Amino acid sequence: MTGNPPRTLFDKVWQAHVVRTGEDGTSLLAIDRHFLHEGSHHAFAQLADRRARVARPDLTFGVADHYVPTRRGAGRSMDPAIAGMIERLERNTEEHGIPLFGLGDPRQGIVHVVGPEQGLTLPGLTMVCGDSHTSTHGAYGALAFGIGASEVAHVLMTGTLWQRKPKAFRVKVEGILGPGLCAKDIALHFIATIGADGATGHALEYAGSSIRALSMEGRLTLCNLSIESGARCGMIAPDDTTFGAIAGRPFAPKGALFEQAVEAWRQLPSDADAHFDLEITIEAGDIAPIVTWGITPEQALPVTARVPDPARETDPVRAEAARAALDYMGLAPGTALAEVPVSRVFIGSCTNGRIEDLRTAASVLAGRKARVPGLVSPGSSGVKRQAEEEGLDRIFREAGLEWVESGCSMCVGMNGDIGQPGERIASTTNRNFKGRQGAGVRTHLMSPAMVAAAAIAGTLADCRPFLAGRKP
């Protein structure tokens, strides 16, 4: 008697949530968690037009993050347009009985930080949000992806979503990362290797000894950046690191229920002979501290390299893309990346705004002075409190950086935290597109340690000498 065919982690979660399959091959998936932010008002307007109600308010959670000002408090007035966005989220969630982590709530923060922090992100769940970096939650072994406004309305009204099943792509990273390196370097190295569309139509699964060695924060960073390779989502099989990160969280199972859940979660990792449509193996020893030089995350190189010369590119399409990127970035071919000056730094975002990220940046900055101004925005109010208890805020302030409240902040520049035209920003965020951090702003993506090193040097800089002899 033939047994069931071996399945991937993605297959197991997908199949467990298929309600029905359409004639065109698409599947109707049951959705376990639906996160909303201020931009969800378009979807609520669709509900109002149809006089519809939210099907599962108990599985839906509102979070104020994209537009919230990070400089708030006594004597500070809020932009009326931003205030209106936040107020609409408050009204919509209250009308439909949806829990809200809004301004003034001690649990407020960036949705992709708050979900794991509160124990809402769990292995084996399907999770959606009207934000492309929902892939972050896949670090826990969840199937998590971003959706559009009409899809947000569909999930609100039905608790389900039609999707076409992507192919499977395993990314194995083997070996020990060098000193000063982290998940951000793995992600940028991978994206630079396969390109910004190299994983289009696929669900990524990260595996290998280097991945198993990552902390939960590192895994979240890696899955967060999955979308930048064109993937639909990114996942990591749950293990003891995952279970330890979940235990005791406010919304997580407790007691015997937690133990039962762990037993079920241990069945989720991909079977030994599971089929992957694509697979790549990366040696950790080949990864160096990475910075982006262009206007997509794939345009990245080790900080020890030089700005590439488009004239040496044999592919005419890639050559033209490189010329356009260098023109926008104001860089000349052959320039040493470590000599490129920066105007400002930013540490934060759903990519690198967790406590481990702040600790790493602080370990570089402690006892040193930044040569350029900068902003540090914790990923959540909880992260901010913990960082202040550990004295990290004092290190940032003494270095000359501004310590502000939690929110998406300078990652997307929707709340007023933006650079000025022509400024060059060393940033821990996830995208370096034209104008992402303000009109005419030039963004270089890198890890928290690399941003801290750039703040001290006043140029793009290798973080390793700055970390020598220090505990990261």
Coordinates of C-alpha atoms in Angstrom, one line a residue:
M1 CA 0.0 0.0 0.0
T2 CA 1.5 3.3 -1.1
G3 CA 1.7 6.0 1.5
N4 CA 1.0 9.7 1.1
P5 CA 3.6 11.5 -1.0
P6 CA 6.2 13.6 0.9
R7 CA 5.2 17.2 1.4
T8 CA 6.9 20.6 1.9
L9 CA 6.1 22.8 4.9
F10 CA 4.2 25.1 2.5
D11 CA 2.2 22.1 1.1
K12 CA 1.1 21.1 4.6
V13 CA -0.1 24.5 5.6
W14 CA -1.7 25.2 2.2
Q15 CA -3.6 21.9 2.0
A16 CA -4.9 22.3 5.6
H17 CA -6.6 25.5 4.6
V18 CA -8.2 24.7 1.2
V19 CA -11.9 25.1 1.4
R20 CA -12.5 24.3 -2.2
T21 CA -10.7 24.3 -5.6
G22 CA -12.1 26.2 -8.6
E23 CA -12.3 25.0 -12.1
D24 CA -9.4 27.3 -13.0
G25 CA -7.2 25.6 -10.4
T26 CA -7.3 28.4 -7.8
S27 CA -8.0 27.5 -4.2
L28 CA -10.3 29.2 -1.7
L29 CA -8.2 29.4 1.5
A30 CA -9.5 29.8 5.0
I31 CA -7.7 32.7 6.7
D32 CA -6.7 32.4 10.3
R33 CA -5.3 36.0 11.0
H34 CA -6.1 39.2 9.2
F35 CA -4.2 42.3 10.2
L36 CA -5.4 45.8 9.2
H37 CA -3.6 49.2 9.3
E38 CA -4.7 52.7 8.4
G39 CA -4.9 52.0 4.7
S40 CA -7.7 49.6 5.2
H41 CA -10.4 52.3 5.0
H42 CA -10.8 51.5 1.2
A43 CA -11.9 47.9 2.1
F44 CA -14.2 49.1 4.9
A45 CA -15.9 51.5 2.4
Q46 CA -16.6 48.4 0.2
L47 CA -18.3 46.8 3.2
A48 CA -20.3 49.9 3.8
D49 CA -21.5 50.0 0.2
R50 CA -22.7 46.4 0.5
R51 CA -24.0 46.8 4.0
A52 CA -21.8 43.9 5.0
R53 CA -20.3 42.9 8.3
V54 CA -16.9 41.5 9.2
A55 CA -17.2 37.7 9.2
R56 CA -14.6 36.9 11.8
P57 CA -13.8 40.0 13.9
D58 CA -12.2 37.6 16.4
L59 CA -9.5 36.7 13.9
T60 CA -9.0 40.3 12.7
F61 CA -6.7 42.8 14.3
G62 CA -6.1 46.5 13.7
V63 CA -2.7 48.1 14.1
A64 CA -1.8 51.8 13.7
D65 CA 1.6 52.0 12.2
H66 CA 2.1 53.3 8.6
Y67 CA 0.9 56.9 9.2
V68 CA 1.4 57.3 13.0
P69 CA 3.9 60.2 13.9
T70 CA 6.9 59.0 15.7
R71 CA 7.4 62.4 17.3
R72 CA 4.3 62.6 19.5
G73 CA 3.3 63.7 22.9
A74 CA 2.7 66.9 24.8
G75 CA 2.8 70.1 22.7
R76 CA 3.0 68.2 19.3
S77 CA 0.2 68.6 16.9
M78 CA -0.7 65.9 14.3
D79 CA -1.1 66.5 10.6
P80 CA -4.9 66.7 10.0
A81 CA -4.7 64.2 7.1
I82 CA -2.8 61.7 9.2
A83 CA -5.1 62.2 12.2
G84 CA -8.0 61.5 9.9
M85 CA -6.5 58.2 8.7
I86 CA -6.0 57.1 12.3
E87 CA -9.4 58.1 13.4
R88 CA -11.0 56.2 10.5
L89 CA -9.2 53.1 11.6
E90 CA -10.4 53.6 15.1
R91 CA -14.0 54.1 14.0
N92 CA -14.0 51.1 11.6
T93 CA -12.5 48.7 14.1
E94 CA -14.9 49.8 16.9
E95 CA -17.9 49.5 14.6
H96 CA -17.1 45.9 13.7
G97 CA -15.8 44.8 17.1
I98 CA -12.2 44.4 15.9
P99 CA -9.4 44.6 18.5
L100 CA -7.1 47.6 17.8
F101 CA -3.6 48.3 18.9
G102 CA -3.8 52.0 18.3
L103 CA -2.1 55.1 19.5
G104 CA -1.9 55.2 23.2
D105 CA -2.1 51.4 23.5
P106 CA 1.0 50.0 25.1
R107 CA 1.0 47.2 22.5
Q108 CA 1.1 49.6 19.5
G109 CA 3.8 49.2 17.0
I110 CA 4.5 48.0 13.4
V111 CA 2.1 45.2 12.5
H112 CA 4.8 42.8 11.6
V113 CA 6.5 43.3 15.0
V114 CA 3.3 43.4 17.0
G115 CA 2.0 40.1 15.6
P116 CA 4.8 37.9 16.9
E117 CA 5.3 40.0 20.0
Q118 CA 1.6 39.4 21.0
G119 CA 1.6 35.7 20.2
L120 CA -0.8 36.2 17.3
T121 CA 1.7 34.8 14.8
L122 CA 1.8 31.0 15.2
P123 CA 3.1 28.0 13.1
G124 CA 0.7 26.6 10.6
L125 CA -1.6 29.6 10.3
T126 CA -2.6 31.5 7.2
M127 CA -2.1 35.2 7.7
V128 CA -2.8 38.2 5.5
C129 CA -2.5 41.9 5.6
G130 CA -2.7 44.8 3.1
D131 CA 1.1 45.1 3.2
S132 CA 3.6 43.3 1.1
H133 CA 6.0 42.5 4.0
T134 CA 3.4 40.3 5.6
S135 CA 5.9 37.6 4.5
T136 CA 7.7 38.4 7.8
H137 CA 5.4 36.1 9.8
G138 CA 6.5 33.1 7.8
A139 CA 9.5 33.0 10.1
Y140 CA 7.2 31.1 12.5
G141 CA 6.2 28.5 9.9
A142 CA 3.0 30.4 9.0
L143 CA 1.8 31.0 5.4
A144 CA 1.7 34.8 5.3
F145 CA 1.4 37.2 2.4
G146 CA 0.3 40.6 1.5
I147 CA -3.0 41.3 -0.3
G148 CA -4.6 44.2 -2.2
A149 CA -7.6 46.4 -1.1
S150 CA -10.3 44.3 -2.8
E151 CA -8.8 41.2 -1.3
V152 CA -8.8 42.8 2.1
A153 CA -12.6 43.4 1.7
H154 CA -13.1 39.8 0.6
V155 CA -11.3 38.5 3.7
L156 CA -13.2 40.9 5.9
M157 CA -16.6 39.7 4.5
T158 CA -15.9 36.0 4.2
G159 CA -12.8 35.0 6.2
T160 CA -11.5 33.4 3.0
L161 CA -9.4 34.3 0.0
W162 CA -9.0 32.9 -3.5
Q163 CA -5.3 32.2 -4.4
R164 CA -3.3 30.3 -7.0
K165 CA -0.8 28.0 -5.5
P166 CA 2.8 29.1 -6.0
K167 CA 5.6 26.7 -6.7
A168 CA 8.1 25.7 -4.1
F169 CA 11.7 27.1 -3.9
R170 CA 14.1 26.0 -1.1
V171 CA 17.0 28.3 -0.1
K172 CA 19.6 26.4 1.9
V173 CA 22.3 28.3 3.7
E174 CA 25.0 26.2 5.2
G175 CA 27.9 27.0 7.5
I176 CA 28.7 29.7 10.1
L177 CA 28.2 33.4 9.4
G178 CA 31.3 35.5 9.8
P179 CA 31.7 38.1 12.6
G180 CA 29.4 41.1 12.2
L181 CA 27.1 39.3 9.7
C182 CA 23.4 38.7 10.2
A183 CA 20.2 37.7 8.5
K184 CA 20.0 41.0 6.6
D185 CA 23.3 40.1 4.8
I186 CA 21.9 36.7 4.0
A187 CA 18.8 38.2 2.5
L188 CA 20.6 40.9 0.4
H189 CA 23.2 38.3 -0.8
F190 CA 20.4 35.9 -1.9
I191 CA 18.4 38.7 -3.7
A192 CA 21.5 40.0 -5.4
T193 CA 22.3 36.4 -6.5
I194 CA 18.9 35.5 -8.1
G195 CA 17.5 39.0 -8.8
A196 CA 14.5 40.9 -7.8
D197 CA 12.2 38.6 -9.8
G198 CA 14.2 35.4 -9.4
A199 CA 11.6 33.9 -7.1
T200 CA 8.5 35.2 -8.8
G201 CA 5.6 32.7 -8.6
H202 CA 7.3 30.7 -5.8
A203 CA 6.9 30.2 -2.0
L204 CA 10.4 30.3 -0.4
E205 CA 11.5 27.9 2.3
Y206 CA 14.7 28.8 4.1
A207 CA 16.6 25.8 5.4
G208 CA 20.1 24.7 6.4
S209 CA 22.5 25.0 9.3
S210 CA 22.9 28.8 9.0
I211 CA 19.1 29.3 9.2
R212 CA 18.6 27.0 12.2
A213 CA 21.3 29.0 14.0
L214 CA 19.4 32.3 13.5
S215 CA 17.6 33.9 16.3
M216 CA 13.8 34.5 15.9
E217 CA 14.6 38.2 15.2
G218 CA 17.0 37.1 12.4
R219 CA 14.4 34.7 10.9
L220 CA 11.8 37.5 10.9
T221 CA 14.2 39.8 9.0
L222 CA 15.0 37.1 6.4
C223 CA 11.3 36.3 5.8
N224 CA 10.5 40.0 5.7
L225 CA 12.7 40.4 2.7
S226 CA 11.4 37.4 0.8
I227 CA 9.0 39.7 -1.2
E228 CA 12.0 41.6 -2.6
S229 CA 13.1 38.5 -4.5
G230 CA 9.7 38.3 -6.2
A231 CA 8.4 35.5 -4.0
R232 CA 4.9 35.2 -2.8
C233 CA 6.0 34.4 0.7
G234 CA 8.9 33.0 2.8
M235 CA 8.8 30.3 5.4
I236 CA 11.0 28.7 8.0
A237 CA 10.1 25.4 9.6
P238 CA 9.2 25.8 13.3
D239 CA 11.7 24.3 15.9
D240 CA 12.6 24.8 19.5
T241 CA 13.7 28.4 18.8
T242 CA 10.2 29.1 17.5
F243 CA 8.4 27.4 20.4
G244 CA 10.5 29.3 22.9
A245 CA 9.7 32.6 21.2
I246 CA 5.9 31.8 21.4
A247 CA 5.7 30.6 25.0
G248 CA 4.1 33.0 27.3
R249 CA 3.0 35.5 24.7
P250 CA -0.4 37.2 25.5
F251 CA -2.4 35.5 22.7
A252 CA -0.4 32.2 22.5
P253 CA -1.9 28.9 23.8
K254 CA -1.2 28.3 27.5
G255 CA -0.5 25.2 29.6
A256 CA -1.7 21.9 28.2
L257 CA -3.0 23.6 25.0
F258 CA 0.5 25.0 24.3
E259 CA 2.0 21.5 24.7
Q260 CA -0.6 20.0 22.4
A261 CA 0.1 22.8 19.9
V262 CA 3.9 22.2 20.0
E263 CA 3.3 18.5 19.2
A264 CA 1.2 19.5 16.2
W265 CA 3.7 22.1 15.1
R266 CA 6.5 19.5 15.1
Q267 CA 4.8 17.8 12.2
L268 CA 5.0 20.9 10.0
P269 CA 8.6 20.7 8.7
S270 CA 9.1 19.5 5.1
D271 CA 9.3 15.8 4.7
A272 CA 12.8 14.4 3.9
D273 CA 12.0 13.7 0.2
A274 CA 9.6 16.6 -0.4
H275 CA 9.8 18.0 -3.9
F276 CA 11.0 21.6 -4.6
D277 CA 10.6 23.1 -8.0
L278 CA 13.8 25.2 -7.5
E279 CA 16.6 24.9 -5.0
I280 CA 19.7 26.9 -4.3
T281 CA 22.5 26.4 -1.7
I282 CA 24.5 29.3 -0.4
E283 CA 27.7 28.9 1.7
A284 CA 27.7 31.2 4.7
G285 CA 31.4 31.7 4.2
D286 CA 30.7 33.4 0.8
I287 CA 28.6 36.1 2.5
A288 CA 30.1 39.5 3.4
P289 CA 28.6 42.7 4.9
I290 CA 26.3 43.9 2.1
V291 CA 25.1 47.4 1.0
T292 CA 22.9 48.3 -1.9
W293 CA 24.3 50.7 -4.5
G294 CA 21.3 51.1 -6.7
I295 CA 17.5 51.5 -6.6
T296 CA 16.4 47.9 -6.1
P297 CA 17.5 45.4 -3.3
E298 CA 19.1 43.2 -6.0
Q299 CA 21.6 46.0 -6.8
A300 CA 23.8 45.1 -3.8
L301 CA 27.5 44.2 -3.2
P302 CA 29.9 43.6 -0.3
V303 CA 30.8 47.0 1.2
T304 CA 34.5 46.1 0.3
A305 CA 33.6 46.2 -3.4
R306 CA 33.4 49.1 -5.9
V307 CA 30.5 50.7 -7.7
P308 CA 29.9 48.5 -10.8
D309 CA 30.6 49.7 -14.3
P310 CA 27.5 49.3 -16.6
A311 CA 29.9 49.2 -19.6
R312 CA 31.1 45.8 -18.4
E313 CA 27.6 44.3 -18.2
T314 CA 26.9 42.0 -21.1
D315 CA 23.1 42.0 -20.7
P316 CA 21.9 45.3 -22.3
V317 CA 18.8 45.4 -20.2
R318 CA 20.8 45.0 -17.0
A319 CA 23.3 47.5 -18.3
E320 CA 20.7 50.1 -18.8
A321 CA 19.1 49.5 -15.4
A322 CA 22.5 49.9 -13.8
R323 CA 23.1 53.2 -15.7
A324 CA 19.7 54.5 -14.6
A325 CA 20.4 53.5 -11.0
L326 CA 23.8 55.1 -10.9
D327 CA 22.4 58.3 -12.4
Y328 CA 19.7 58.5 -9.7
M329 CA 22.1 57.5 -6.9
G330 CA 24.8 60.0 -8.0
L331 CA 27.5 57.4 -8.1
A332 CA 30.4 56.9 -10.5
P333 CA 31.6 53.5 -11.6
G334 CA 34.7 52.3 -9.9
T335 CA 34.1 54.3 -6.7
A336 CA 34.9 52.3 -3.5
L337 CA 31.6 51.8 -1.7
A338 CA 33.4 52.4 1.6
E339 CA 34.2 56.0 0.4
V340 CA 30.6 56.9 -0.5
P341 CA 29.5 59.7 2.0
V342 CA 26.1 59.5 3.8
S343 CA 23.9 62.4 4.9
R344 CA 21.7 60.7 7.4
V345 CA 21.0 57.3 9.0
F346 CA 17.9 55.4 9.9
I347 CA 17.5 52.4 12.2
G348 CA 14.0 50.8 12.5
S349 CA 11.2 49.3 10.4
C350 CA 9.5 45.9 10.3
T351 CA 12.8 44.6 8.8
N352 CA 15.2 45.7 11.6
G353 CA 13.4 47.4 14.4
R354 CA 13.4 44.6 17.0
I355 CA 15.3 44.5 20.2
E356 CA 18.2 42.4 18.8
D357 CA 18.6 45.0 16.0
L358 CA 18.8 47.8 18.4
R359 CA 21.2 46.0 20.7
T360 CA 23.5 45.3 17.7
A361 CA 23.5 49.0 16.5
A362 CA 24.1 50.2 20.1
S363 CA 27.1 47.9 20.5
V364 CA 28.7 49.7 17.6
L365 CA 27.7 53.2 18.7
A366 CA 28.5 52.9 22.4
G367 CA 31.0 55.5 23.5
R368 CA 31.2 56.9 20.0
K369 CA 29.8 59.9 18.2
A370 CA 27.9 59.9 14.9
R371 CA 29.2 62.3 12.2
V372 CA 25.8 62.6 10.6
P373 CA 22.2 63.0 12.0
G374 CA 19.9 60.0 12.3
L375 CA 16.7 58.6 13.6
V376 CA 16.1 55.4 15.7
S377 CA 12.5 54.2 15.7
P378 CA 11.8 51.0 17.7
G379 CA 9.5 48.4 16.0
S380 CA 6.9 48.5 18.8
S381 CA 6.1 50.3 22.0
G382 CA 7.2 47.1 23.8
V383 CA 10.5 47.1 22.1
K384 CA 10.9 50.8 23.0
R385 CA 10.2 50.1 26.7
Q386 CA 12.7 47.2 26.7
A387 CA 15.4 49.2 24.9
E388 CA 15.0 52.0 27.5
E389 CA 15.2 49.5 30.4
E390 CA 18.5 48.3 28.9
G391 CA 19.8 51.8 28.4
L392 CA 20.0 51.5 24.6
D393 CA 18.2 54.8 24.1
R394 CA 20.9 56.6 26.1
I395 CA 23.6 55.1 23.8
F396 CA 21.8 56.4 20.7
R397 CA 21.2 59.8 22.2
E398 CA 24.8 60.2 23.4
A399 CA 26.0 59.2 19.9
G400 CA 23.9 62.1 18.5
L401 CA 20.9 60.2 17.1
E402 CA 17.3 61.0 17.7
W403 CA 15.3 58.4 19.7
V404 CA 11.6 58.5 18.8
E405 CA 8.4 56.4 19.2
S406 CA 7.4 53.3 17.3
G407 CA 5.9 53.2 13.8
C408 CA 6.9 52.6 10.2
S409 CA 8.6 56.0 10.3
M410 CA 11.3 56.6 7.6
C411 CA 10.9 53.2 5.9
V412 CA 8.1 54.5 3.7
G413 CA 7.8 58.2 4.7
M414 CA 4.1 58.4 5.1
N415 CA 4.2 60.1 8.5
G416 CA 6.5 63.0 7.8
D417 CA 9.8 61.1 8.6
I418 CA 11.5 61.7 5.3
G419 CA 14.9 62.8 4.0
Q420 CA 15.5 65.9 1.8
P421 CA 16.1 65.8 -1.9
G422 CA 19.7 64.7 -2.7
E423 CA 20.3 63.3 0.8
R424 CA 22.0 59.9 1.0
I425 CA 20.6 57.7 3.8
A426 CA 22.1 54.5 5.3
S427 CA 19.0 52.6 6.2
T428 CA 18.0 49.3 7.9
T429 CA 14.7 49.2 5.8
N430 CA 13.6 46.9 3.1
R431 CA 13.3 49.0 -0.1
N432 CA 15.6 51.5 -1.8
F433 CA 13.3 52.5 -4.6
K434 CA 13.4 56.0 -6.0
G435 CA 11.7 58.4 -3.6
R436 CA 10.9 55.7 -1.1
Q437 CA 12.3 57.8 1.8
G438 CA 11.4 61.2 0.2
A439 CA 11.6 62.8 -3.2
G440 CA 15.1 62.7 -4.6
V441 CA 16.4 60.8 -1.6
R442 CA 19.1 58.1 -2.2
T443 CA 18.7 55.0 0.0
H444 CA 21.4 52.4 0.8
L445 CA 20.1 49.3 2.5
M446 CA 22.2 47.4 5.1
S447 CA 22.1 45.8 8.5
P448 CA 21.8 47.7 11.8
A449 CA 25.5 47.2 12.6
M450 CA 26.4 48.6 9.1
V451 CA 24.1 51.6 9.6
A452 CA 25.7 52.3 13.0
A453 CA 29.1 52.1 11.4
A454 CA 28.1 54.5 8.6
A455 CA 26.8 57.0 11.3
I456 CA 30.3 57.0 12.9
A457 CA 32.3 57.0 9.7
G458 CA 30.1 59.5 7.8
T459 CA 30.4 57.1 4.8
L460 CA 29.3 53.6 4.0
A461 CA 31.5 51.5 6.2
D462 CA 32.4 47.9 7.1
C463 CA 30.9 47.2 10.5
R464 CA 33.5 44.6 11.4
P465 CA 36.3 46.8 12.6
F466 CA 33.7 48.8 14.7
L467 CA 32.5 45.5 16.4
A468 CA 36.0 44.2 17.1
G469 CA 36.4 43.5 20.8
R470 CA 32.8 44.3 21.5
K471 CA 29.9 42.0 22.4
P472 CA 27.2 42.3 19.7

